[in-house]
Coordinates of C-alpha atoms in Angstrom, one line a residue:
Chain L
X262 CA -43.0 -123.3 -145.0
X263 CA -44.6 -122.8 -148.2
X264 CA -47.4 -122.3 -150.7
X265 CA -48.7 -125.3 -152.4
X266 CA -50.8 -124.7 -155.5
X267 CA -53.3 -127.5 -157.1
X268 CA -54.9 -126.9 -160.6
X269 CA -54.8 -127.5 -164.1
X270 CA -51.9 -126.8 -166.5
X271 CA -53.4 -126.9 -170.0
X272 CA -53.9 -125.4 -173.5
X273 CA -56.7 -123.0 -174.4
X274 CA -58.0 -121.6 -177.6
X275 CA -60.1 -118.4 -177.1
X276 CA -62.5 -116.2 -179.2
X277 CA -63.5 -112.8 -178.2
X278 CA -65.5 -110.3 -180.0
X279 CA -62.0 -108.5 -180.5
X280 CA -59.9 -111.4 -181.5
X281 CA -58.9 -115.0 -181.5
X282 CA -56.1 -116.7 -180.1
X283 CA -54.2 -119.9 -181.3
X284 CA -53.8 -122.8 -179.0
X285 CA -51.9 -121.1 -176.0
X286 CA -50.8 -122.2 -172.7
X287 CA -53.5 -122.0 -169.9
X288 CA -54.9 -123.6 -166.9
X289 CA -55.9 -122.4 -163.5
X290 CA -52.6 -123.3 -161.9
X291 CA -50.6 -121.8 -164.7
X292 CA -52.1 -118.5 -164.1
X293 CA -51.9 -118.9 -160.3
X294 CA -48.4 -119.8 -160.4
X295 CA -47.4 -116.9 -162.9
X296 CA -49.3 -114.5 -160.5
X297 CA -48.6 -115.7 -156.9
X298 CA -44.8 -116.2 -158.0
X299 CA -44.5 -112.4 -157.8
X300 CA -45.1 -112.4 -154.0
X301 CA -43.8 -115.9 -152.9
X302 CA -42.2 -119.1 -154.0
X303 CA -44.7 -121.6 -155.3
X304 CA -45.0 -125.6 -155.1
X305 CA -47.1 -126.6 -158.0
X306 CA -49.4 -129.9 -158.1
X307 CA -50.5 -130.6 -161.6
X308 CA -50.4 -132.9 -164.6
X309 CA -49.4 -132.2 -168.2
X310 CA -49.0 -134.3 -171.4
X311 CA -45.9 -134.8 -173.5
X312 CA -47.3 -131.9 -175.7
X313 CA -46.7 -129.3 -173.0
X314 CA -43.9 -126.9 -173.9
X315 CA -40.7 -127.5 -171.9
X316 CA -39.9 -123.8 -172.3
X317 CA -43.0 -123.0 -170.3
X318 CA -42.1 -125.4 -167.4
X319 CA -38.4 -123.8 -167.6
X320 CA -40.0 -120.3 -167.5
X321 CA -41.9 -121.2 -164.3
X322 CA -39.0 -122.9 -162.6
X323 CA -36.9 -119.8 -163.3
X324 CA -39.7 -117.9 -161.2
X325 CA -39.3 -120.4 -158.4
X326 CA -42.2 -122.2 -159.0
X327 CA -41.3 -126.0 -157.8
X328 CA -42.5 -128.4 -160.5
X329 CA -41.9 -131.5 -158.6
X330 CA -45.4 -132.2 -158.0
X331 CA -46.1 -131.8 -161.6
X332 CA -46.8 -135.2 -163.5
X333 CA -45.5 -135.3 -167.1
X334 CA -47.4 -138.0 -169.1
X335 CA -45.0 -138.1 -172.2
X336 CA -47.3 -140.2 -174.2
X337 CA -50.6 -138.3 -173.5
X338 CA -52.0 -135.0 -174.3
X339 CA -52.6 -132.0 -172.0
X340 CA -56.1 -130.9 -171.0
X341 CA -57.5 -128.5 -173.9
X342 CA -60.4 -126.3 -173.6
X343 CA -61.7 -123.9 -176.4
X344 CA -64.4 -121.2 -175.7
X345 CA -66.0 -118.1 -177.2
X346 CA -66.9 -115.0 -175.1
X347 CA -70.1 -112.9 -175.7
X348 CA -70.2 -109.3 -176.0
X349 CA -70.3 -108.5 -172.5
X350 CA -67.1 -110.6 -171.8
X351 CA -68.9 -112.0 -168.7
X352 CA -70.5 -115.1 -170.4
X353 CA -69.0 -117.6 -172.6
X354 CA -69.6 -120.7 -174.7
X355 CA -67.5 -123.7 -174.3
X356 CA -66.5 -124.9 -177.7
X357 CA -64.2 -128.0 -177.0
X358 CA -63.4 -129.8 -173.7
X359 CA -60.7 -132.5 -174.1
X360 CA -59.8 -133.9 -170.5
X361 CA -56.9 -135.9 -171.8
X362 CA -54.5 -136.2 -168.9
X363 CA -56.9 -134.6 -166.6
X364 CA -59.4 -137.4 -166.7
X365 CA -57.1 -139.9 -165.0
X366 CA -55.3 -137.5 -162.7
X367 CA -54.3 -138.7 -159.5
X368 CA -52.2 -136.3 -157.6
X369 CA -49.4 -137.1 -155.7
X370 CA -48.0 -134.6 -153.2
X371 CA -44.2 -134.8 -152.7
X372 CA -42.4 -135.2 -149.4
X373 CA -40.8 -131.9 -149.8
X374 CA -44.4 -130.2 -150.2
X375 CA -45.4 -131.5 -146.5
X376 CA -44.2 -128.0 -145.1
X377 CA -47.5 -126.6 -146.8
X378 CA -48.6 -123.6 -144.9
X379 CA -50.9 -122.2 -147.3
X380 CA -52.8 -124.4 -149.9
X381 CA -54.5 -122.9 -152.9
X382 CA -56.9 -125.4 -154.3
X383 CA -57.4 -124.1 -157.8
X384 CA -60.6 -125.0 -159.9
X385 CA -60.5 -128.5 -160.7
X386 CA -62.4 -131.8 -159.8
X387 CA -63.2 -131.8 -156.1
X388 CA -62.2 -135.5 -155.9
X389 CA -58.4 -134.4 -156.9
X390 CA -58.7 -131.5 -154.3
X391 CA -59.8 -134.0 -151.6
X392 CA -56.9 -136.3 -152.3
X393 CA -54.4 -133.6 -151.9
X394 CA -56.0 -132.4 -148.6
X395 CA -55.7 -136.2 -147.5
X396 CA -52.1 -136.5 -148.4
X397 CA -51.0 -133.5 -146.3
X398 CA -49.9 -134.7 -143.0
X399 CA -50.5 -131.3 -141.3
X400 CA -53.6 -129.1 -141.8
X401 CA -52.4 -125.9 -143.7
X402 CA -52.8 -122.7 -141.8
X403 CA -55.1 -121.5 -144.7
X404 CA -56.9 -123.5 -147.3
X405 CA -58.4 -121.4 -150.1
X406 CA -60.6 -123.2 -152.4
X407 CA -61.6 -121.8 -155.9
X408 CA -64.5 -123.8 -157.7
X409 CA -67.2 -123.4 -160.3
X410 CA -70.9 -124.2 -161.3
X411 CA -69.7 -127.2 -163.3
X412 CA -68.5 -129.0 -160.1
X413 CA -71.8 -128.1 -158.2
X414 CA -73.8 -129.6 -161.2
X415 CA -71.9 -132.9 -161.3
X416 CA -69.9 -133.3 -158.0
X417 CA -71.7 -131.5 -155.3
X418 CA -71.2 -134.2 -152.7
X419 CA -67.3 -134.1 -153.2
X420 CA -67.4 -130.4 -153.3
X421 CA -69.2 -130.3 -150.0
X422 CA -66.5 -132.5 -148.5
X423 CA -63.9 -129.8 -149.6
X424 CA -65.9 -127.2 -148.4
X425 CA -66.0 -128.5 -144.9
X426 CA -62.2 -128.4 -144.9
X427 CA -61.7 -125.0 -146.5
X428 CA -61.2 -121.6 -145.0
X429 CA -61.8 -119.3 -147.7
X430 CA -63.9 -120.0 -150.8
X431 CA -64.0 -118.0 -154.1
X432 CA -66.9 -118.3 -156.3
X433 CA -68.6 -115.9 -158.7
X434 CA -72.0 -114.4 -157.8
X435 CA -74.3 -116.8 -159.8
X436 CA -72.3 -119.7 -158.3
X437 CA -72.8 -118.3 -154.7
X438 CA -76.5 -118.2 -155.6
X439 CA -76.6 -121.7 -157.1
X440 CA -74.5 -123.2 -154.0
X441 CA -76.9 -121.6 -151.4
X442 CA -80.3 -121.6 -153.4
X443 CA -80.6 -118.1 -152.3
X444 CA -80.7 -114.8 -154.5
X445 CA -79.8 -112.6 -151.8
X446 CA -75.9 -112.4 -151.7
X447 CA -76.0 -111.5 -148.1
X448 CA -78.2 -114.4 -147.2
X449 CA -76.2 -116.7 -149.6
X450 CA -73.1 -115.8 -147.8
X451 CA -74.6 -116.9 -144.5
X452 CA -75.7 -120.3 -145.8
X453 CA -72.3 -121.0 -147.6
X454 CA -70.2 -120.1 -144.4
X455 CA -72.2 -122.7 -142.5
X456 CA -71.0 -125.3 -145.0
X457 CA -67.4 -124.8 -143.8
X458 CA -65.6 -121.7 -145.1
X459 CA -65.1 -118.9 -142.6
X460 CA -64.4 -116.7 -145.4
X461 CA -66.3 -116.3 -148.6
X462 CA -65.2 -114.2 -151.6
X463 CA -67.7 -113.5 -154.2
X464 CA -66.3 -112.4 -157.5
X465 CA -68.5 -109.9 -159.5
X466 CA -66.2 -109.5 -162.6
X467 CA -66.3 -105.8 -163.6
X468 CA -68.3 -104.9 -160.5
X469 CA -65.6 -106.0 -158.2
X470 CA -65.7 -108.6 -155.3
X471 CA -67.2 -109.0 -151.8
X472 CA -65.5 -110.6 -148.8
X473 CA -67.6 -112.0 -146.2
X474 CA -66.5 -113.1 -142.7
X475 CA -68.8 -113.4 -139.7
X476 CA -71.0 -110.3 -139.7
X477 CA -68.4 -108.1 -141.7
X478 CA -68.4 -107.4 -145.4
X479 CA -65.6 -105.8 -147.5
X480 CA -66.4 -104.6 -151.1
X481 CA -63.3 -104.4 -153.4
X482 CA -63.7 -102.4 -156.7
X483 CA -62.8 -103.5 -160.0
X484 CA -60.7 -101.1 -162.2
X485 CA -63.0 -99.6 -164.9
X486 CA -61.3 -100.7 -168.1
X487 CA -61.7 -99.3 -171.5
X488 CA -61.2 -102.8 -173.1
X489 CA -61.2 -106.2 -171.5
X490 CA -59.2 -108.0 -174.1
X491 CA -59.6 -111.7 -172.8
X492 CA -61.1 -112.5 -169.3
X493 CA -59.6 -115.9 -169.5
X494 CA -57.7 -116.7 -166.2
X495 CA -58.9 -113.5 -164.5
X496 CA -60.4 -115.5 -161.5
X497 CA -57.2 -117.7 -161.3
X498 CA -55.1 -114.6 -161.4
X499 CA -57.3 -113.1 -158.6
X500 CA -56.6 -116.2 -156.6
X501 CA -53.0 -116.2 -157.2
X502 CA -52.6 -112.6 -156.1
X503 CA -54.6 -113.2 -152.9
X504 CA -53.0 -116.2 -151.8
X505 CA -49.6 -114.9 -152.8
X506 CA -50.1 -111.8 -150.7
X507 CA -51.4 -113.8 -147.7
X508 CA -48.4 -116.3 -148.1
X509 CA -45.9 -113.4 -148.2
X510 CA -47.1 -111.5 -145.4
X511 CA -48.5 -114.5 -143.0
X512 CA -51.1 -112.3 -141.6
X513 CA -54.6 -113.9 -141.5
X514 CA -56.4 -111.0 -140.2
X515 CA -59.6 -109.7 -141.9
X516 CA -57.8 -106.4 -142.5
X517 CA -54.8 -108.2 -144.3
X518 CA -57.8 -110.4 -146.2
X519 CA -59.0 -107.1 -147.7
X520 CA -55.5 -106.0 -148.9
X521 CA -55.2 -109.4 -150.5
X522 CA -58.3 -109.1 -152.3
X523 CA -57.0 -105.6 -153.6
X524 CA -53.9 -107.3 -154.7
X525 CA -55.8 -110.1 -156.5
X526 CA -58.1 -107.4 -158.2
X527 CA -55.0 -105.5 -159.3
X528 CA -53.3 -108.6 -160.7
X529 CA -56.6 -109.7 -162.5
X530 CA -56.9 -106.2 -164.1
X531 CA -53.5 -106.7 -165.8
X532 CA -54.4 -110.3 -166.8
X533 CA -57.3 -109.3 -169.1
X534 CA -55.3 -106.9 -171.0
X535 CA -53.7 -109.4 -173.3
X536 CA -54.5 -113.0 -174.5
X537 CA -53.8 -115.8 -171.9
X538 CA -50.9 -115.4 -169.5
X539 CA -49.0 -112.8 -171.8
X540 CA -49.5 -109.7 -169.7
X541 CA -48.7 -111.6 -166.3
X542 CA -45.4 -112.5 -167.9
X543 CA -44.4 -108.9 -168.7
X544 CA -45.2 -107.3 -165.4
X545 CA -43.0 -106.9 -162.4
X546 CA -42.9 -105.1 -159.0
X547 CA -43.1 -101.6 -160.5
X548 CA -46.2 -102.3 -162.5
X549 CA -47.8 -104.0 -159.7
X550 CA -47.3 -101.2 -157.2
X551 CA -48.5 -98.7 -159.8
X552 CA -51.7 -100.6 -160.3
X553 CA -52.0 -100.9 -156.5
X554 CA -51.7 -97.2 -156.3
X555 CA -54.4 -96.9 -158.9
X556 CA -56.8 -98.9 -156.6
X557 CA -56.1 -96.7 -153.6
X558 CA -57.2 -93.7 -155.7
X559 CA -60.2 -95.6 -157.1
X560 CA -61.7 -96.8 -153.8
X561 CA -60.4 -94.1 -151.2
X562 CA -62.6 -91.5 -149.7
X563 CA -62.5 -89.1 -146.6
X564 CA -65.8 -89.2 -144.7
X565 CA -64.1 -86.6 -142.0
X566 CA -66.1 -83.8 -143.5
X567 CA -69.6 -85.0 -143.2
Chain O
X119 CA -77.1 -68.7 -151.1
X120 CA -79.2 -71.8 -151.6
X121 CA -79.9 -75.2 -152.8
X122 CA -82.8 -75.3 -155.4
X123 CA -84.4 -78.8 -156.3
X124 CA -86.6 -79.4 -159.4
X125 CA -88.7 -82.5 -159.8
X126 CA -92.1 -84.4 -159.6
X127 CA -94.1 -84.6 -156.4
X128 CA -96.4 -87.4 -157.0
X129 CA -98.2 -90.4 -155.9
X130 CA -96.9 -94.0 -156.5
X131 CA -98.4 -97.5 -156.2
X132 CA -95.7 -100.2 -155.9
X133 CA -95.7 -104.0 -156.3
X134 CA -92.4 -106.0 -155.4
X135 CA -92.0 -109.7 -154.9
X136 CA -92.2 -109.0 -151.2
X137 CA -95.3 -106.8 -150.9
X138 CA -97.5 -104.0 -152.4
X139 CA -98.0 -100.4 -151.3
X140 CA -101.3 -98.5 -151.4
X141 CA -101.2 -95.2 -153.4
X142 CA -98.4 -93.4 -151.5
X143 CA -96.5 -90.2 -151.7
X144 CA -93.6 -90.3 -154.3
X145 CA -91.9 -88.4 -157.0
X146 CA -88.2 -87.6 -157.5
X147 CA -88.3 -84.0 -155.9
X148 CA -90.1 -85.5 -152.8
X149 CA -87.2 -87.9 -152.4
X150 CA -84.6 -85.6 -153.0
X151 CA -86.0 -83.1 -150.6
X152 CA -86.6 -85.7 -147.7
X153 CA -82.8 -86.7 -148.1
X154 CA -81.1 -83.5 -148.9
X155 CA -82.8 -81.6 -145.9
X156 CA -80.8 -83.5 -143.6
X157 CA -77.8 -81.5 -144.8
X158 CA -79.1 -78.2 -145.9
X159 CA -82.4 -76.1 -146.5
X160 CA -84.0 -76.9 -149.7
X161 CA -86.0 -74.5 -152.2
X162 CA -88.4 -76.9 -154.1
X163 CA -89.7 -76.4 -157.5
X164 CA -92.6 -78.7 -158.3
X165 CA -96.3 -79.0 -159.1
X166 CA -99.2 -80.9 -157.3
X167 CA -102.8 -81.4 -157.6
X168 CA -105.5 -80.6 -154.9
X169 CA -105.4 -84.3 -154.1
X170 CA -101.8 -84.0 -152.7
X171 CA -101.8 -84.3 -148.8
X172 CA -101.3 -81.0 -146.8
X173 CA -99.8 -82.9 -144.2
X174 CA -96.9 -84.0 -146.6
X175 CA -96.4 -80.3 -147.4
X176 CA -96.4 -79.3 -143.8
X177 CA -93.9 -82.2 -143.0
X178 CA -91.6 -80.9 -145.5
X179 CA -91.9 -77.2 -144.6
X180 CA -91.0 -78.4 -140.9
X181 CA -87.8 -79.8 -142.4
X182 CA -86.9 -76.4 -144.0
X183 CA -88.0 -77.3 -147.5
X184 CA -89.2 -74.1 -149.0
X185 CA -92.3 -74.7 -151.0
X186 CA -92.8 -71.1 -152.5
X187 CA -91.9 -72.8 -156.0
X188 CA -94.6 -75.6 -155.6
X189 CA -97.6 -74.9 -157.8
X190 CA -100.8 -76.5 -156.3
X191 CA -103.4 -77.0 -158.7
X192 CA -106.5 -77.6 -156.6
X193 CA -108.9 -78.7 -159.4
X194 CA -106.4 -81.0 -160.9
X195 CA -104.8 -84.4 -160.1
X196 CA -101.2 -85.0 -159.1
X197 CA -98.8 -87.2 -161.1
X198 CA -99.4 -90.9 -160.6
X199 CA -97.0 -93.9 -161.5
X200 CA -97.7 -97.4 -160.7
X201 CA -95.1 -100.1 -161.3
X202 CA -94.1 -103.6 -160.6
X203 CA -90.5 -104.7 -159.7
X204 CA -89.1 -108.2 -160.9
X205 CA -87.3 -110.6 -158.8
X206 CA -83.8 -109.0 -159.2
X207 CA -85.4 -105.7 -158.1
X208 CA -83.3 -103.9 -160.8
X209 CA -86.0 -104.1 -163.6
X210 CA -89.5 -103.0 -163.4
X211 CA -92.8 -102.9 -165.4
X212 CA -94.7 -99.6 -165.5
X213 CA -98.4 -100.4 -164.9
X214 CA -99.8 -97.1 -165.0
X215 CA -98.8 -93.4 -165.8
X216 CA -101.1 -90.6 -165.2
X217 CA -99.2 -87.4 -166.1
X218 CA -102.2 -85.2 -164.6
X219 CA -100.7 -81.8 -163.4
X220 CA -97.2 -82.9 -164.8
X221 CA -98.4 -82.9 -168.6
X222 CA -98.8 -79.1 -168.6
X223 CA -96.3 -78.1 -165.9
X224 CA -94.5 -74.6 -166.6
X225 CA -92.2 -74.2 -163.6
X226 CA -92.0 -70.5 -162.2
X227 CA -88.7 -69.8 -160.2
X228 CA -89.6 -67.4 -157.4
X229 CA -87.6 -64.3 -156.9
X230 CA -86.4 -65.8 -153.6
X231 CA -84.8 -68.6 -155.4
X232 CA -82.4 -66.6 -157.4
X233 CA -79.8 -66.8 -154.8
X234 CA -79.5 -70.2 -156.1
X235 CA -75.9 -71.6 -155.7
X236 CA -76.5 -75.3 -156.1
X237 CA -79.1 -76.6 -158.7
X238 CA -80.6 -80.3 -158.6
X239 CA -82.4 -81.0 -161.7
X240 CA -84.4 -84.1 -160.7
X241 CA -85.6 -86.6 -163.3
X242 CA -88.2 -84.7 -165.2
X243 CA -88.8 -83.6 -168.8
X244 CA -85.8 -81.9 -170.1
X245 CA -88.0 -79.0 -171.3
X246 CA -89.1 -78.2 -167.8
X247 CA -85.4 -78.5 -166.6
X248 CA -84.4 -75.9 -169.6
X249 CA -87.1 -73.5 -168.4
X250 CA -85.6 -73.5 -164.9
X251 CA -82.1 -73.0 -166.2
X252 CA -83.4 -70.2 -168.3
X253 CA -85.3 -68.4 -165.6
X254 CA -82.3 -68.3 -163.1
X255 CA -80.6 -64.9 -163.5
X256 CA -76.9 -66.2 -162.4
X257 CA -75.5 -69.6 -163.4
X258 CA -75.4 -71.9 -160.3
X259 CA -72.0 -72.7 -159.0
X260 CA -72.9 -76.5 -159.6
X261 CA -75.7 -77.9 -161.7
X262 CA -76.4 -81.7 -161.2
X263 CA -78.9 -83.6 -163.6
X264 CA -80.6 -86.8 -163.1
X265 CA -82.4 -88.1 -166.0
X266 CA -83.6 -91.5 -167.7
X267 CA -83.7 -93.6 -170.7
X268 CA -87.5 -92.4 -171.3
X269 CA -86.2 -88.9 -171.9
X270 CA -83.3 -90.2 -174.2
X271 CA -86.1 -92.1 -176.2
X272 CA -88.6 -89.2 -176.7
X273 CA -86.8 -85.8 -175.9
X274 CA -83.0 -86.3 -176.8
X275 CA -82.6 -82.8 -178.4
X276 CA -83.8 -81.0 -175.4
X277 CA -81.8 -83.4 -173.2
X278 CA -78.7 -82.4 -175.1
X279 CA -79.4 -78.7 -174.4
X280 CA -79.6 -79.4 -170.8
X281 CA -76.6 -81.6 -170.8
X282 CA -74.6 -78.8 -172.4
X283 CA -75.4 -76.6 -169.3
X284 CA -74.8 -79.4 -166.7
X285 CA -71.9 -79.8 -164.4
X286 CA -72.7 -83.3 -163.1
X287 CA -74.7 -86.0 -164.8
X288 CA -76.2 -89.0 -162.8
X289 CA -77.6 -91.9 -164.8
X290 CA -77.5 -95.7 -164.6
X291 CA -75.3 -97.9 -166.7
X292 CA -77.6 -98.9 -169.2
X293 CA -78.5 -95.2 -169.6
X294 CA -74.9 -94.2 -170.1
X295 CA -74.7 -96.9 -172.6
X296 CA -77.7 -95.7 -174.4
X297 CA -76.7 -92.1 -174.2
X298 CA -73.1 -92.8 -175.6
X299 CA -73.8 -95.7 -178.0
X300 CA -70.9 -97.4 -176.4
X301 CA -70.9 -100.7 -174.3
X302 CA -67.6 -99.8 -172.4
X303 CA -68.6 -97.4 -169.6
X304 CA -65.0 -95.9 -169.7
X305 CA -65.4 -94.9 -173.2
X306 CA -69.1 -94.1 -172.6
X307 CA -68.0 -91.7 -169.9
X308 CA -65.5 -89.8 -172.4
X309 CA -68.2 -89.6 -174.8
X310 CA -70.9 -88.2 -172.3
X311 CA -68.3 -85.7 -170.8
X312 CA -67.8 -84.3 -174.3
X313 CA -71.6 -83.5 -174.2
X314 CA -71.1 -81.0 -171.4
X315 CA -70.8 -82.5 -168.0
X316 CA -67.4 -82.1 -166.5
X317 CA -68.4 -85.0 -164.0
X318 CA -70.3 -88.1 -164.9
X319 CA -71.8 -90.7 -162.0
X320 CA -72.8 -94.0 -163.3
X321 CA -75.3 -95.7 -160.7
X322 CA -75.0 -99.5 -160.9
X323 CA -77.5 -100.4 -158.2
X324 CA -76.4 -103.2 -156.0
X325 CA -72.8 -102.7 -157.6
X326 CA -72.3 -99.2 -156.4
X327 CA -71.6 -96.4 -158.5
X328 CA -68.7 -94.9 -160.5
X329 CA -67.7 -91.2 -160.7
X330 CA -65.7 -90.1 -163.7
X331 CA -63.9 -86.7 -164.1
X332 CA -61.3 -86.0 -166.7
X333 CA -58.8 -89.1 -166.4
X334 CA -59.9 -89.8 -162.9
X335 CA -62.3 -92.6 -161.7
X336 CA -63.8 -93.3 -158.1
X337 CA -65.6 -96.5 -157.6
X338 CA -68.2 -96.4 -154.5
X339 CA -69.5 -99.5 -153.1
X340 CA -73.1 -100.2 -152.4
X341 CA -74.0 -101.6 -149.0
X342 CA -74.8 -105.4 -149.6
X343 CA -78.3 -105.7 -148.0
X344 CA -80.2 -108.8 -146.9
X345 CA -83.3 -107.6 -148.4
X346 CA -84.0 -104.6 -150.7
X347 CA -87.7 -104.1 -149.7
X348 CA -88.5 -101.2 -152.3
X349 CA -86.1 -99.6 -154.8
X350 CA -88.4 -96.7 -155.7
X351 CA -86.7 -93.7 -155.1
X352 CA -83.2 -95.0 -154.4
X353 CA -81.9 -92.9 -157.4
X354 CA -83.6 -89.7 -156.3
X355 CA -82.4 -90.2 -152.6
X356 CA -78.8 -90.8 -153.7
X357 CA -79.0 -87.5 -155.8
X358 CA -80.3 -85.8 -152.6
X359 CA -77.6 -87.0 -150.4
X360 CA -74.9 -86.1 -153.1
X361 CA -76.1 -82.5 -153.6
X362 CA -77.1 -82.1 -149.9
X363 CA -73.5 -82.8 -148.9
X364 CA -72.1 -80.6 -151.6
X365 CA -74.5 -77.7 -150.6
X366 CA -73.7 -77.9 -147.3
X367 CA -69.8 -78.2 -147.6
X368 CA -69.7 -75.8 -150.5
X369 CA -66.5 -77.8 -151.7
X370 CA -66.3 -78.9 -155.3
X371 CA -63.3 -80.7 -155.4
X372 CA -63.0 -84.3 -156.8
X373 CA -62.2 -85.5 -153.4
X374 CA -65.4 -83.8 -151.9
X375 CA -67.4 -85.3 -154.8
X376 CA -66.2 -88.9 -153.7
X377 CA -67.5 -88.2 -150.1
X378 CA -70.7 -87.0 -151.6
X379 CA -71.3 -90.0 -153.5
X380 CA -70.7 -92.0 -150.2
X381 CA -73.3 -89.9 -148.6
X382 CA -75.8 -90.5 -151.5
X383 CA -75.0 -94.2 -151.3
X384 CA -75.6 -94.4 -147.6
X385 CA -79.0 -92.3 -147.9
X386 CA -80.2 -94.6 -150.7
X387 CA -79.3 -97.9 -148.6
X388 CA -81.7 -96.5 -145.9
X389 CA -84.5 -95.5 -148.5
X390 CA -84.8 -99.3 -150.0
X391 CA -85.5 -100.6 -146.4
X392 CA -89.1 -99.6 -146.5
X393 CA -91.8 -98.5 -149.0
X394 CA -91.6 -95.1 -150.5
X395 CA -90.1 -92.3 -148.2
X396 CA -91.1 -94.0 -144.8
X397 CA -87.5 -95.0 -143.9
X398 CA -86.2 -91.5 -144.8
X399 CA -88.7 -89.9 -142.4
X400 CA -87.4 -92.0 -139.6
X401 CA -83.7 -91.3 -139.8
X402 CA -81.7 -88.5 -138.4
X403 CA -78.0 -87.6 -137.9
X404 CA -77.2 -90.4 -135.5
X405 CA -78.4 -93.1 -138.0
X406 CA -76.7 -91.3 -141.0
X407 CA -73.3 -91.4 -139.2
X408 CA -73.7 -95.0 -138.4
X409 CA -74.4 -95.9 -142.0
X410 CA -71.4 -93.6 -143.1
X411 CA -69.2 -95.5 -140.7
X412 CA -70.4 -98.8 -142.3
X413 CA -69.2 -97.5 -145.7
X414 CA -65.9 -96.7 -144.4
X415 CA -65.5 -100.3 -143.1
X416 CA -67.0 -101.6 -146.4
X417 CA -64.5 -99.9 -148.6
X418 CA -61.5 -99.2 -146.6
X419 CA -58.3 -101.1 -147.0
X420 CA -54.5 -100.8 -146.0
X421 CA -52.1 -101.2 -149.0
X422 CA -49.1 -100.2 -146.8
X423 CA -48.2 -103.8 -146.1
X424 CA -47.8 -104.9 -149.8

């Protein structure tokens, strides 16, 4: 039984008010794999060009990320995205998007991935996500979907088909409003959960995240940081921490989903401390537990005295 | 030993995207008194005109709000504010401000208020807050200050004098940025705490509140609401719940301040459900405990499994 992750593996070039990166390794599935592999082995589905560094693939393999499902198109180029963040670090302009190998990506689920118990559909074209769902012979115990406004704009019909087969959806607050057509996040959550997902996670960046399920709500804090160095991949890292914890514990209760969101938040708070995946590569169990303890102090209160 | 509250008692007329109120009773000290009197007796310092309803004064007296410090200027008019909220309910335009009695307000601290142990300086001209501080013969155990951008714009010198004598400052996120000149709330908190307050509470509306003290941070959630009917007075009600809980428990530890913020948040979440103070008048102990239990469910998580 295993965790299967689908998403892009790519190059990014990032500009922030505080600095500028070279062309560095990025992509949703890359961040998810670096993060989730702290908790459980990962079976990766993606596509890269001949320009993608072998050292990166080797480093992931060394972390028990199975790359059998990663297609390497030797004569093509990897997906490339370049963007510039504004002062608030919540909004950004896309400077360059070169789809390259991603433009014609047809995922193939290896036979060895058919034991998939937990499926993480990273941010990617809904048609690719649907293809993976169709190729799996058994429905996963939990399917988690990360998506974005871009797909709501250009591929809403496909996205709705994925949503109907999704257990947990992750979007940010403006995307929840766009998808539901409702400004109130509480009403937006009801509308979106009627589209398929039994659980909805609304990510609010520096304001934390909300988890909705039936009539229940959980509000996770974000760690207040003196500096957000590079927000790229924070959402993917959050997804990786969430699904990594769920896959490790195999506990699908609402209470454990709360804990999984805290794990995702803790991992994301590390991610933004340096450019790209750099910080994720440095941290291990001790650092993770230290940050989780900070979250307990951050959110814990005693109401017994009232 | 007692809680002394300073602030405006006034009339408001409110427009929201969802409705419009008549000229109704409002004012920072009114909201604080309605809220804090659930937890502890209140000694009120304010000023009203002859137009302020006797029934409102009687209702507050019945709740153990001592009005000896409230000046009634029979031949003058009460402070009047009128505003219109935008769709997001976080921003608003002021339509009318008539200072009336507030323009010449010189607070007088009655002798019976000299046992003041907890002082709540509600949002008001810093000169008035300073006058109250000067008239108190003994320094209170805890002085809490609520203020706003308006006073930073026109009375920053006076405000800094109040800040130097304040233990806990409450402002919203944009005000914290304005006062500190720093976009990062973590750095803003350090700058502001160097101005006097040992504790800083940054209110973030629907995103909850942050409490800073030394190197510690606490992040309180806001209850996600389907509808915010009228945000007027939410900040004052938050202040009333915070200081009411502190005055009741007489516990100045960081842990109890966390609890006090949850109490303030719970009370504020009731306040916004109806126009003006209407909802605060309806609720009692049962409703308060029910909402507090919702906050426990909202924020509580178990990290033991990680």
